[in-house]
Tab-separated table of C-alpha atoms in Angstrom:
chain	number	residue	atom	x	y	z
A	1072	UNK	CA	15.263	-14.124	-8.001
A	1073	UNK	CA	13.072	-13.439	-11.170
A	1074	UNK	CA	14.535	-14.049	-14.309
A	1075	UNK	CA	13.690	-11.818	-17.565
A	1076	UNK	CA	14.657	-12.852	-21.095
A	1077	UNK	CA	14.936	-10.614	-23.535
A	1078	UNK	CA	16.642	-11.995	-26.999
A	1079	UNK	CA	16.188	-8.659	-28.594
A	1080	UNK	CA	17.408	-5.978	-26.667
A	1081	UNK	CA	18.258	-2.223	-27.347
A	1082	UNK	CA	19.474	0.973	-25.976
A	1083	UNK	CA	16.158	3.232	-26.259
A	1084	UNK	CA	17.292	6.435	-27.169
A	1085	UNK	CA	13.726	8.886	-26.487
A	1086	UNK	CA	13.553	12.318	-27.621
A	1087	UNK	CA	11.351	15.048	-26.750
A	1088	UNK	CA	10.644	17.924	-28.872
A	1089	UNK	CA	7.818	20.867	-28.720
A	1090	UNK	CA	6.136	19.814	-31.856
A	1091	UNK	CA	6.648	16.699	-34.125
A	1092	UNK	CA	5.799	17.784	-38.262
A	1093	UNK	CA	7.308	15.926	-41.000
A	1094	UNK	CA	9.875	17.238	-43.452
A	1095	UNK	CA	11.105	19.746	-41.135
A	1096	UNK	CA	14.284	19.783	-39.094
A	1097	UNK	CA	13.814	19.572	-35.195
A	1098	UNK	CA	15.076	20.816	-31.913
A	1099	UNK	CA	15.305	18.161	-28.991
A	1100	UNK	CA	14.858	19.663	-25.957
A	1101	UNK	CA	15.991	16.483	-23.868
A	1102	UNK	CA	17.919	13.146	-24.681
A	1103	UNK	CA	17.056	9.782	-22.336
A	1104	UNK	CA	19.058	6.890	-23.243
A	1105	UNK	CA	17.845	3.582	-21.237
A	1106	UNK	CA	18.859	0.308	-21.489
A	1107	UNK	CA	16.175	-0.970	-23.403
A	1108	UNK	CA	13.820	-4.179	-25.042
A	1109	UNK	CA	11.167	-5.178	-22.964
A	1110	UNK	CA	11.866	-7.715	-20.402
A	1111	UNK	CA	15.363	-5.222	-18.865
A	1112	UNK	CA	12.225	-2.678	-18.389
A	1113	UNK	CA	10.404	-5.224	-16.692
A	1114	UNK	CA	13.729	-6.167	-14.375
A	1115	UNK	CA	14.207	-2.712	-13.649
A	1116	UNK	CA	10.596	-1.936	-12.301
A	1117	UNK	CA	10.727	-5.635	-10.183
A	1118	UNK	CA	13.869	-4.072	-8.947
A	1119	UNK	CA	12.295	-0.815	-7.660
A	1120	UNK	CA	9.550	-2.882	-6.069
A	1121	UNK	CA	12.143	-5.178	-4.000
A	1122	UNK	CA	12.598	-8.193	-5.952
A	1123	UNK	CA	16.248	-8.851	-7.707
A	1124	UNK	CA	15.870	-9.502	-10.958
A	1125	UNK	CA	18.386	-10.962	-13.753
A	1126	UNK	CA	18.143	-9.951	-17.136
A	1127	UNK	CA	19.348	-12.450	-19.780
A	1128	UNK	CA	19.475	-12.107	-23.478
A	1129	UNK	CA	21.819	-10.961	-26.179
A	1130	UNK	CA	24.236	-7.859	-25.981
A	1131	UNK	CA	26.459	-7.420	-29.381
A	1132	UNK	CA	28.476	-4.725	-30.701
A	1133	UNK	CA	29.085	-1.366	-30.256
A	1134	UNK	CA	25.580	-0.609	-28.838
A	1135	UNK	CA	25.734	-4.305	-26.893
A	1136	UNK	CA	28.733	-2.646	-25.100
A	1137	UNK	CA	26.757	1.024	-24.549
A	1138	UNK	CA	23.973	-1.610	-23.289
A	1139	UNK	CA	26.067	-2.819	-20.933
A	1140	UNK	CA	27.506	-0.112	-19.645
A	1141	UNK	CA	24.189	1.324	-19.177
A	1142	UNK	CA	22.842	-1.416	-17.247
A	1143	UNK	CA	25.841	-1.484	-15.003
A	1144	UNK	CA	24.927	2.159	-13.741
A	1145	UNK	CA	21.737	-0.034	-12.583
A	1146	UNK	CA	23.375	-1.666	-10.152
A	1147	UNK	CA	20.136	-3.492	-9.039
A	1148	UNK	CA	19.753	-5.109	-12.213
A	1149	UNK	CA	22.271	-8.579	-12.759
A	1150	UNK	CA	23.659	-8.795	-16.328
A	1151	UNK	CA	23.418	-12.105	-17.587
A	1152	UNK	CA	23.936	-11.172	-21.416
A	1153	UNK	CA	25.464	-13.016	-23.759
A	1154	UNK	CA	27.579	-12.119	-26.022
A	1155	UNK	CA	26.969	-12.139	-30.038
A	1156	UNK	CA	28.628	-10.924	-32.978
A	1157	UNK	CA	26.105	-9.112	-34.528
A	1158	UNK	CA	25.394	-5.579	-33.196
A	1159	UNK	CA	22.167	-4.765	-30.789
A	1160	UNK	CA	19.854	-2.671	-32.265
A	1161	UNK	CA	18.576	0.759	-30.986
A	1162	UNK	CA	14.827	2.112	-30.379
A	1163	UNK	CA	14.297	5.595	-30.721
A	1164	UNK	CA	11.145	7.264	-29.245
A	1165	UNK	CA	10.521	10.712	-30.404
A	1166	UNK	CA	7.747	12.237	-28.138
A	1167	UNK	CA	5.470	15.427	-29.385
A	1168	UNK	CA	5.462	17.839	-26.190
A	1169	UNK	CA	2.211	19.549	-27.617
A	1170	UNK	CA	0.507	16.468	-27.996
A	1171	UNK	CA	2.066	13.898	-25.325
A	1172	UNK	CA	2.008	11.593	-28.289
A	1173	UNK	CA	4.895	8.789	-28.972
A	1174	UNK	CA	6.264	8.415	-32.735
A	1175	UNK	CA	8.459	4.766	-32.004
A	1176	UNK	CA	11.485	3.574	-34.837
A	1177	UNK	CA	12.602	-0.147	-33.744
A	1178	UNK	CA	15.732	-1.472	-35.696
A	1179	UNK	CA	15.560	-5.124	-36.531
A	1180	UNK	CA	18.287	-6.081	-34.142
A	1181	UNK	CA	21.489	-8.765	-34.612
A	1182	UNK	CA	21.532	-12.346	-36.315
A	1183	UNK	CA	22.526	-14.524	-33.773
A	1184	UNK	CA	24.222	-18.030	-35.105
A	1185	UNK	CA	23.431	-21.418	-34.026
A	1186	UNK	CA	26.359	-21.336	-31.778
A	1187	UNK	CA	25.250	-18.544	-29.960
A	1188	UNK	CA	22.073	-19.549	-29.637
A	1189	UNK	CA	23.384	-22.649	-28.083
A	1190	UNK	CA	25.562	-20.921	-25.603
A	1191	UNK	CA	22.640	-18.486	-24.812
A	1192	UNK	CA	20.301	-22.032	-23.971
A	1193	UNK	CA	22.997	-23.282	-21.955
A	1194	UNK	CA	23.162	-19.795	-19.704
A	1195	UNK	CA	19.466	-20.108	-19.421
A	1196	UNK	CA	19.133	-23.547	-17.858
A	1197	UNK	CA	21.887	-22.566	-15.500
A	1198	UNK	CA	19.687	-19.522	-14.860
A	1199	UNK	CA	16.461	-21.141	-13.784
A	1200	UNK	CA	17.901	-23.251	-11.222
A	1201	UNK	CA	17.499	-20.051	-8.911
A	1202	UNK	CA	14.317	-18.463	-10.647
A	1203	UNK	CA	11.551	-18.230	-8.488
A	1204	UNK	CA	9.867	-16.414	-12.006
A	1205	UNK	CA	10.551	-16.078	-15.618
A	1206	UNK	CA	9.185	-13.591	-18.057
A	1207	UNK	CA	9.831	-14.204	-22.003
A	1208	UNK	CA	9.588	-10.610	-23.474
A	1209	UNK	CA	9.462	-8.957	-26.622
A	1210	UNK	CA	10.153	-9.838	-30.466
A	1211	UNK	CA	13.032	-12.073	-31.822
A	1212	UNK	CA	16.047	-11.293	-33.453
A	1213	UNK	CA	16.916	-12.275	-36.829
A	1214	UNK	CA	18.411	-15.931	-36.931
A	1215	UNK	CA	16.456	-17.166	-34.269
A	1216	UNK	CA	13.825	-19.918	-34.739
A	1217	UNK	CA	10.411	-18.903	-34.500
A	1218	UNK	CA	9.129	-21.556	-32.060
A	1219	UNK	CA	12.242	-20.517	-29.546
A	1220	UNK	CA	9.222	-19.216	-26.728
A	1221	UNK	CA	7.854	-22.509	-26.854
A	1222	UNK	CA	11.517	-24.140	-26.125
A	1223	UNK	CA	12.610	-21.833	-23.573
A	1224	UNK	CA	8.831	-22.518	-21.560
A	1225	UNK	CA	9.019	-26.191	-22.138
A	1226	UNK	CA	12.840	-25.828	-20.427
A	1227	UNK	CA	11.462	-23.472	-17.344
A	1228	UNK	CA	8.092	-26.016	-17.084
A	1229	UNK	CA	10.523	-29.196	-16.870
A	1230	UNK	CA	12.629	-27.549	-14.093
A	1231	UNK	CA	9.395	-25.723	-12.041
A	1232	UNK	CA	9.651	-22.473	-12.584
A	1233	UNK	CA	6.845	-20.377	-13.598
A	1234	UNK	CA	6.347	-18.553	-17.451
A	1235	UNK	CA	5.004	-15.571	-18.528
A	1236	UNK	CA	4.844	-15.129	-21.777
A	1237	UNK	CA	5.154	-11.790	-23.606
A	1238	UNK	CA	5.085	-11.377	-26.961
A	1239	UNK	CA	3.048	-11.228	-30.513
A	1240	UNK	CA	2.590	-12.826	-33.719
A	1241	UNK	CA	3.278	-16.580	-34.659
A	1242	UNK	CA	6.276	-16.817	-31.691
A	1243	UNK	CA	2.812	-16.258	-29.537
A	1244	UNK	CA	0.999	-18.458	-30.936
A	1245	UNK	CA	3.724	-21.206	-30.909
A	1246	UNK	CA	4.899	-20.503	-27.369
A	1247	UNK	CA	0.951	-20.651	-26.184
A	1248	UNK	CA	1.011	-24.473	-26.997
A	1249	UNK	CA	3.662	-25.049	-24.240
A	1250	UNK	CA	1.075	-24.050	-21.782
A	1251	UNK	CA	3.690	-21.190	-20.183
A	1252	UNK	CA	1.766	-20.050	-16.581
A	1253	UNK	CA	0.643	-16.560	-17.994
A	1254	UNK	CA	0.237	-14.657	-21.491
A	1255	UNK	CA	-0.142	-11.104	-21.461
A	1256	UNK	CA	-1.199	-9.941	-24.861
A	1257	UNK	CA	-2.207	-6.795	-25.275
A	1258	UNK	CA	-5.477	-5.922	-27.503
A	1259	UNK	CA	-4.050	-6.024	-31.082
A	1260	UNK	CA	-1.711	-8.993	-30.749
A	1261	UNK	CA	-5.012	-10.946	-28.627
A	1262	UNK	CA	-7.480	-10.006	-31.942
A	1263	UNK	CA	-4.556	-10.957	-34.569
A	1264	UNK	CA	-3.924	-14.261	-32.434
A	1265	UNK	CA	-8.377	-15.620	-32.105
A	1266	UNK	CA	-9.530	-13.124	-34.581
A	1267	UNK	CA	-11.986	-11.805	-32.026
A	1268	UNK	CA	-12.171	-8.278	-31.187
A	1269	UNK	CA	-14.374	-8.466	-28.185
A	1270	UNK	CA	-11.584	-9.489	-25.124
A	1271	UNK	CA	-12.950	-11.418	-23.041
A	1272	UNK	CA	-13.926	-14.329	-25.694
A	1273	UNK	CA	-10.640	-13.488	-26.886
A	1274	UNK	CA	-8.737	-14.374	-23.650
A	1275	UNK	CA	-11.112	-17.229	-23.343
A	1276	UNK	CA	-10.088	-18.211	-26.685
A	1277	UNK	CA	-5.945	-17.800	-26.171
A	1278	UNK	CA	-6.835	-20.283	-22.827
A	1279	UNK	CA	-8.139	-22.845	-24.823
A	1280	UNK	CA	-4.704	-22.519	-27.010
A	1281	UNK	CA	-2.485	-23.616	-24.328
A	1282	UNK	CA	-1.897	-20.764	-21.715
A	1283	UNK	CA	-3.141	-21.343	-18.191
A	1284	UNK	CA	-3.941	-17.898	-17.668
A	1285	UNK	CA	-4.148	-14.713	-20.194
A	1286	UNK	CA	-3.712	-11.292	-18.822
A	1287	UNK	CA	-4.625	-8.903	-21.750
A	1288	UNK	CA	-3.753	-5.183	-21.707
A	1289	UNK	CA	-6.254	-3.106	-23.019
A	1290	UNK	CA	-5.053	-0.227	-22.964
A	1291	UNK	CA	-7.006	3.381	-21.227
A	1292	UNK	CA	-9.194	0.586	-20.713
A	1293	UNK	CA	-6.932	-0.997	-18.178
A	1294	UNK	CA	-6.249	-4.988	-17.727
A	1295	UNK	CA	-8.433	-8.096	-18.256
A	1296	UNK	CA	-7.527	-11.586	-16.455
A	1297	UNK	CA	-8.914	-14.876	-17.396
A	1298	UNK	CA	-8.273	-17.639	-15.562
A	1299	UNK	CA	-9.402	-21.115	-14.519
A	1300	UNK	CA	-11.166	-19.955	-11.760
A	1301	UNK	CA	-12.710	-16.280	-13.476
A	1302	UNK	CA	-12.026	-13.609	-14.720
A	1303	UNK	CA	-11.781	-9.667	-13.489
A	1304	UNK	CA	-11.054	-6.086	-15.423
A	1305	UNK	CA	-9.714	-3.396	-13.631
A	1306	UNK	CA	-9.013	-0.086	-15.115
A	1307	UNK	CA	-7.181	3.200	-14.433
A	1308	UNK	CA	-9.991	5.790	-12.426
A	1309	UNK	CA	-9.013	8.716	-15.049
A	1310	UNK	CA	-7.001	9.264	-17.901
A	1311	UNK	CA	-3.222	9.525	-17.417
A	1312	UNK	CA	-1.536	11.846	-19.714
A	1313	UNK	CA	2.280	10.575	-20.863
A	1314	UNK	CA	4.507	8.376	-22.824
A	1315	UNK	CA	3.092	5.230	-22.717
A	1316	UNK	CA	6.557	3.581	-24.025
A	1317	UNK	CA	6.809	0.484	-21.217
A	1318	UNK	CA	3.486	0.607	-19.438
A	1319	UNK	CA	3.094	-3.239	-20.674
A	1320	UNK	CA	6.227	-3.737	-19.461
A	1321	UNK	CA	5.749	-2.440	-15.961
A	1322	UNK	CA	2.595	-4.742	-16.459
A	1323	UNK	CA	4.431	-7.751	-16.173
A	1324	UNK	CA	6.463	-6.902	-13.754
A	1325	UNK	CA	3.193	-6.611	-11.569
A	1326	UNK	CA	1.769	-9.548	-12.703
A	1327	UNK	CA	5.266	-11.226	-11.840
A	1328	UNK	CA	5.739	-9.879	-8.275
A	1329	UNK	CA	2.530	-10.678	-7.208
A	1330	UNK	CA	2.550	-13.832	-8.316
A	1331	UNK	CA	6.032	-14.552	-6.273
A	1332	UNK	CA	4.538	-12.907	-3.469
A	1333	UNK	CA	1.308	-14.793	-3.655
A	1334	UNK	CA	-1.207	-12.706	-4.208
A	1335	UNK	CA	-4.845	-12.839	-5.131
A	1336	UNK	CA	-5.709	-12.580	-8.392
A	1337	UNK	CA	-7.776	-8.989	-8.397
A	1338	UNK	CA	-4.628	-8.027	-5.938
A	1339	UNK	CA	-2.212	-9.130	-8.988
A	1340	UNK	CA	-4.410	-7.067	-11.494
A	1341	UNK	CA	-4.392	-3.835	-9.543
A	1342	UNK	CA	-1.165	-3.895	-9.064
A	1343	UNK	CA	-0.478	-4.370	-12.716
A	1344	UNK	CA	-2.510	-1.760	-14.140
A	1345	UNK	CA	-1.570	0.817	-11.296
A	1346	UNK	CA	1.827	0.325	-12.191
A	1347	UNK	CA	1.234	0.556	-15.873
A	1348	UNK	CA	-0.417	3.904	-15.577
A	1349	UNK	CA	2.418	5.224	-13.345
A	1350	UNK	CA	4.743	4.538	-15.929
A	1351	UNK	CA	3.167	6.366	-18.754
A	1352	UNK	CA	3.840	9.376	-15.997
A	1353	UNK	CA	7.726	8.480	-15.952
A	1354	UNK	CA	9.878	9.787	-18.500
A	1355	UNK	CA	11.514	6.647	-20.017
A	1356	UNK	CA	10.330	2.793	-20.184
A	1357	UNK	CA	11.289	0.945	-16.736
A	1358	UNK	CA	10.335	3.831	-15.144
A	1359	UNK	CA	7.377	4.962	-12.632
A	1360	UNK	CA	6.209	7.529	-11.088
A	1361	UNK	CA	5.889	6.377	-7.292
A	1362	UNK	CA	2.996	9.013	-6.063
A	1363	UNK	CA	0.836	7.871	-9.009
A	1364	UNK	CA	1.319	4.379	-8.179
A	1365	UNK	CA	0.736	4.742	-4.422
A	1366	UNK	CA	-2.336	7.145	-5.108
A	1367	UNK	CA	-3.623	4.697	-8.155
A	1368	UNK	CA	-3.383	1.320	-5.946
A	1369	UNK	CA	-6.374	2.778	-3.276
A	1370	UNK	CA	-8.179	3.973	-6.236
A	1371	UNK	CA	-8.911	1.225	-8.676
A	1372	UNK	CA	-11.582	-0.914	-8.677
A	1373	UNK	CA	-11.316	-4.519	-9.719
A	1374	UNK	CA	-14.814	-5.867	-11.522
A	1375	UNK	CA	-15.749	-9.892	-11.683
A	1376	UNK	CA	-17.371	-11.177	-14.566
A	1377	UNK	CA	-20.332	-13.920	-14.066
A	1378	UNK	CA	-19.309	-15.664	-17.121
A	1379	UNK	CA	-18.282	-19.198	-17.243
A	1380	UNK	CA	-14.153	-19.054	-18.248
C-alpha cells in the first residue's frame, strides 16, 4: 500500500457562484464538500489509479467526525486518523464562474498535545511496516514541532520505505536535510526555499540541501525533475481552463505511483503533469477528469536538459 500523511487535514467546503465582487451578498449555485488537506487528495487519486492507499493524520471535533464520515463514503480510501481534541479545520474554495478563478480561506487547524503527537508517531511506525510509499503533505497544525517532516522521513528512511516530501516554508527546509527520496515544491515555495527564481538552478539548489530528487511544479508551465542522473520538463500541450484546487496534489500521486510501479523518470513526469491538468478539469481536489488524462498522456512531450545536475 502507499501511505499519505496529512497532520492538517480539513473538510473543503468549494463554492461556485456566477460572479465573485466584494461587499456584496452572493448566490451559490453549487456546494462540494470533500474530505480535504492535501495528502487524502493525493490517496484518493492513487486510489482511482489502482493503488490502495491509507491516509493517516489527525481528525478532531465536530468537523474531524464530518471528516470521517466523509471519507468513509470513499470506501477505497483506509482511515488511519487519529484522534485529537482540538477540532479540524475547514477550507473553503469559492470559485468565480465568469472567470474560472479560485478565491481559497484555510483555517489554522487544531493544537495537537504532546500526547497525541506521540500516539500519532506510534500509528505511523506501525503504518510503514506495509508501505511500499509515503507522501508527507501539506502545512502543520498548531502544536506541532516544526522539524516533525524531518522525524517522520528519518523514521520511513530507517525502516525502507520511500519519502516524498510535500510541503513549504522552514518544515521544507528542515525535512530536506533528512534526504526524504523526492521534494515536490512548487515555484513559490522552491524561490522562497534557494532564493532563485530561475527553476532549474533552483531544483539544483534544493538537491544540494538534502533531497535526492526535486520535482517542482511550475505551474501552466507544467513539471520540472532534477535528479542524479538529469533532469526533464514536461508541460501541458494547451491551456486547461478550471479550478486548479489539488492539481499538486494529483501531482504526487503520479509521481508516487510511478515510482511503485517502476517507471522511468520522463514516464513518472508525464504522468504527473497529465494528471495535474486533469484535475484542474474536475470539480473538487482529489478529483480528475479521466478523458483529459487519457487524451493528455499521448500528448505531452517530455524535454531533457544537457546541463550537468
Amino acid at each position: 500500500m502507499i501511505l499519505t500523511v496529512t497532520l492538517n487535514a480539513a473538510v473543503d467546503v468549494t463554492y461556485r457562484v456566477p460572479r465573485l465582487q466584494p461587499h456584496t451578498t452572493h448566490r451559490v449555485t453549487e456546494v462540494v464538500e470533500r474530505p480535504g488537506g492535501k495528502g487524502l487528495n493525493v490517496a484518493r487519486v492513487l486510489t482511482a489509479l489502482g493503488h490502495r492507499a491509507v491516509a493517516t493524520g489527525f481528525a478532531g471535533g465536530g468537523t474531524g467526525d464530518a471528516l470521517r464520515a466523509l471519507l468513509a463514503q470513499e470506501t477505497s480510501v483506509t482511515d488511519a486518523l487519529v484522534p485529537v481534541g482540538g477540532a479540524t479545520r475547514r477550507t473553503v474554495a469559492v470559485v468565480d464562474e465568469s472567470t474560472g478563478d479560485t478565491t481559497q480561506l484555510n483555517e489554522p487547524g487544531p493544537i495537537v498535545t504532546p500526547a497525541e503527537w506521540d500516539t500519532f508517531m506510534a500509528t505511523y511506525r506501525e503504518l510503514l511496516a506495509d508501505a511500499r510509499a509515503v507522501a508527507l503533505c501539506g502545512s502543520l497544525p498548531p502544536g506541532v514541532p516544526v522539524d516533525v517532516y524531518a522525524r517522520l522521513t528519518r523514521a520511513a528512511r530507517t525502516a525502507d520505505v520511500p519519502v516524498l516530501l510535500d510541503t513549504s516554508g522552514e518544515p521544507l527546509r528542515r525535512g530536506l536535510a533528512a534526504r526524504p527520496d523526492l521534494a515536490k515544491p512548487n515555484a513559490d515555495e522552491l524561490a522562497a526555499l534557494t532564493g532563485s527564481t530561475e527553476p532549474l538552478r533552483a531544483a539544483r539548489d534544493a538537491r544540494r540541501r538534502g533531497a535526492h530528487t526535486v520535482a517542482a511544479s511550475l505551474g501552466a508551465d507544467g513539471m520540472l525533475v532534477v535528479t542524479a542522473d538529469g533532469a526533464w520538463q514536461a508541460a501541458p500541450p494547451r491551456r486547461i481552463a478550471g479550478n486548479p484546487t489539488g492539481a499538486g496534489d494529483s501531482a504526487v500521486a503520479g509521481l508516487l505511483s510511478g515510482l511503485v510501479e517502476g517507471l522511468s523518470w520522463p514516464a513518472r513526469l508525464t504522468r504527473a503533469v497529465a494528471l495535474s491538468a486533469a484535475t484542474v478539469r474536475a470539480p473538487a481536489a482529489g478529483e480528475f477528469d479521466r478523458g483529459t488524462y487519457e487524451d493528455l498522456l499521448g500528448e505531452i512531450r517530455v524535454v531533457e536538459h544537457s546541463v550537468g545536475v
